[in-house]
XYZ file of C-alpha atoms in Angstrom:
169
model
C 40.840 22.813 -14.277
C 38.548 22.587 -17.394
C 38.002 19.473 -17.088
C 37.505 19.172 -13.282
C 34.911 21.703 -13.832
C 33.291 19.726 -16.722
C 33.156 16.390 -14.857
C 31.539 17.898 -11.447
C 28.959 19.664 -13.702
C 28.333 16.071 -15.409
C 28.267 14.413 -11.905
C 25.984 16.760 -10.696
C 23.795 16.768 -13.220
C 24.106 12.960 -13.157
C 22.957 12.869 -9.627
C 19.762 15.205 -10.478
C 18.506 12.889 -13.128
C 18.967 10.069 -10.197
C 16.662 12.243 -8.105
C 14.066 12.530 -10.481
C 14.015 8.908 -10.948
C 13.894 7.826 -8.005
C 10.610 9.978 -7.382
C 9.123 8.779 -10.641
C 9.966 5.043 -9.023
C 8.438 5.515 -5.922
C 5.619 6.987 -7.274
C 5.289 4.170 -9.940
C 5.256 1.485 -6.672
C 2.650 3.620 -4.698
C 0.385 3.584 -8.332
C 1.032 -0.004 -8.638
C 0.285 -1.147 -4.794
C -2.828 1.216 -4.986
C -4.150 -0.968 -8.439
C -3.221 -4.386 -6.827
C -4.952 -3.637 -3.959
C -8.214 -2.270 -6.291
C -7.898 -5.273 -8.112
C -7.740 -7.658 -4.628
C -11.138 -5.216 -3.397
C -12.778 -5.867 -6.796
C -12.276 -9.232 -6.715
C -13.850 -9.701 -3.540
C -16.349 -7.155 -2.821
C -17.920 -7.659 -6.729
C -19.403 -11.438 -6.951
C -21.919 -13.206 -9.436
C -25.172 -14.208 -7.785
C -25.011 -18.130 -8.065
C -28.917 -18.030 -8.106
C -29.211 -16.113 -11.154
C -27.427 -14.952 -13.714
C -28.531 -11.204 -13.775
C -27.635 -10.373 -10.175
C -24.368 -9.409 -9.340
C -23.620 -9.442 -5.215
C -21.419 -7.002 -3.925
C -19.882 -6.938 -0.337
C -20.351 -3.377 1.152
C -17.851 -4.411 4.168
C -15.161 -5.468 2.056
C -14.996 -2.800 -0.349
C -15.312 -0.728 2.828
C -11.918 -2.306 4.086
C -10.043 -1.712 0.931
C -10.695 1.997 0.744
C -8.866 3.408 3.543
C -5.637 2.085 2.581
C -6.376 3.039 -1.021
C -6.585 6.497 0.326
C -3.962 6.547 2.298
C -2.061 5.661 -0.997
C -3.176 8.082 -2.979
C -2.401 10.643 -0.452
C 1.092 9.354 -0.370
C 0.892 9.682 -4.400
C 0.173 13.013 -4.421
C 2.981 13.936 -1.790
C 5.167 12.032 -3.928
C 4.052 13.015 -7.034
C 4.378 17.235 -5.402
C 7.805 16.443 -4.551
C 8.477 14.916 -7.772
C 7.726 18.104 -9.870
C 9.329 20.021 -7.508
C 12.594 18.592 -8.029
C 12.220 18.735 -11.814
C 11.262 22.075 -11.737
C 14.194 22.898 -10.011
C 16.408 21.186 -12.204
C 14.996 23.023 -15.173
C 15.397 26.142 -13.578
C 19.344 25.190 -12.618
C 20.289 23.272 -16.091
C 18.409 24.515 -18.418
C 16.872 27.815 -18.051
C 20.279 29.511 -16.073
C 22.467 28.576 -18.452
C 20.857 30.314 -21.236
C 19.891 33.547 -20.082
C 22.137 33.677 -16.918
C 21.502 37.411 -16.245
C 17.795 36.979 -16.186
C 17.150 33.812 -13.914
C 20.292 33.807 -11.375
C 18.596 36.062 -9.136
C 15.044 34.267 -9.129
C 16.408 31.137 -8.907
C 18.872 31.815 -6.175
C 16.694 33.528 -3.578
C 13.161 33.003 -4.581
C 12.693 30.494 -7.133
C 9.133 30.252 -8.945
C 6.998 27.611 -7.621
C 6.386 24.905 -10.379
C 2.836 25.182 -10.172
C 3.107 29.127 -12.206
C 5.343 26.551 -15.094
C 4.413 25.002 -18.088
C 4.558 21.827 -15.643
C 1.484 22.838 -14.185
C -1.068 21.045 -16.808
C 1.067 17.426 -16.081
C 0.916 17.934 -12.454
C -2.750 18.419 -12.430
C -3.832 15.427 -15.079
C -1.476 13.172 -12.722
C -3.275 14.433 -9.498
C -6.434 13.576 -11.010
C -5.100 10.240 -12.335
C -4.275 9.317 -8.965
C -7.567 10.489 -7.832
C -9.772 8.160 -9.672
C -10.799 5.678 -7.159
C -14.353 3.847 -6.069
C -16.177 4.982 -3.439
C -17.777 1.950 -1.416
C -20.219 4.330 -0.603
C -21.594 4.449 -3.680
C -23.936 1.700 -3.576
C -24.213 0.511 -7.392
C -22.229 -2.472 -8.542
C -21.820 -1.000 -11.857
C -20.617 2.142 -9.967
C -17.982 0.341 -8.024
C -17.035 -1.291 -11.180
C -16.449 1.644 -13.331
C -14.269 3.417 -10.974
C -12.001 0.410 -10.670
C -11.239 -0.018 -14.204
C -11.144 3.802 -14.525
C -7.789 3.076 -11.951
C -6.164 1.467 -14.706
C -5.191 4.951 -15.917
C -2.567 4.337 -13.150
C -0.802 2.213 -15.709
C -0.253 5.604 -17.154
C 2.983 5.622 -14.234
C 4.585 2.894 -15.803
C 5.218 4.790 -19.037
C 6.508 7.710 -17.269
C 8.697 6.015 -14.902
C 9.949 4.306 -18.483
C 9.948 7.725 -19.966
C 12.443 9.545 -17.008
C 14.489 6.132 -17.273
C 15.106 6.659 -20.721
C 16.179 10.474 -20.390
């Protein structure tokens, strides 16, 4: 009976770690898709001026075409990324904060569990929302602009090492 007990407490606790990897992965592949396409946009809206070699020409129209998408992305990011600290959350609050003061947390955790946003998660979740919200605006009619926002997207790179980091745990 011990042991029964011990190994469906392992399996489930196995399967929540699966849970929160598999958000961290499918937030990793919406980060990465939004950067490929920034890079794709950059590469084609930003050109050098084959007349001179100050001017730089960049393509309103095709920046224009990239952005929705991008958006689109980054909304899916943040739904993903939402979820994603949700889940953990939750797991905290079942595996680790139950079990040692069981008294204390089974009845907030049962009926009315704390949002994660009110946790010490809550500083994460907000530098990853803004990560994800670093994108150029092809409205904002300076190359340099355009420029600076892209290669502030790089951050995004940032979802790599975390996706590495919950693979690892």
């Amino acid at each position: 009976m011990l042991f029964r007990s011990l190994a469906t407490k392992l399996r489930v606790r196995k399967a929540a770690a699966r849970d929160v990897l598999m958000r961290s992965l499918a937030l990793l592949v919406v980060g990465m898709v939004g950067l490929l396409l920034q890079c794709v946009a950059l590469d084609l809206a930003v050109m050098d001026d084959p007349d001179s070699d100050e001017h730089v020409l960049y393509d309103f129209d095709t920046s224009v075409r990239f952005f929705f998408p991008q958006l689109a992305l980054t909304v899916v990011g943040w739904v993903v990324l939402a979820n994603y600290y949700a889940v953990s959350w939750h797991h905290y609050l079942t595996f680790q904060l139950l079990p040692r003061n069981p008294d204390r947390f089974r009845h907030a955790t049962r009926r009315n569990p704390p949002p994660f946003y009110r946790s010490h998660l809550r500083g994460s979740f907000l530098f990853e929302v803004l990560v994800l919200a670093v994108q150029p605006i092809p409205w904002a009619c300076n190359t340099w602009a355009y420029e600076a926002l892209s290669l502030l997207m790089f951050f995004r790179i940032y979802l790599i090492g975390r996706a590495v980091r919950d693979w690892a745990l």
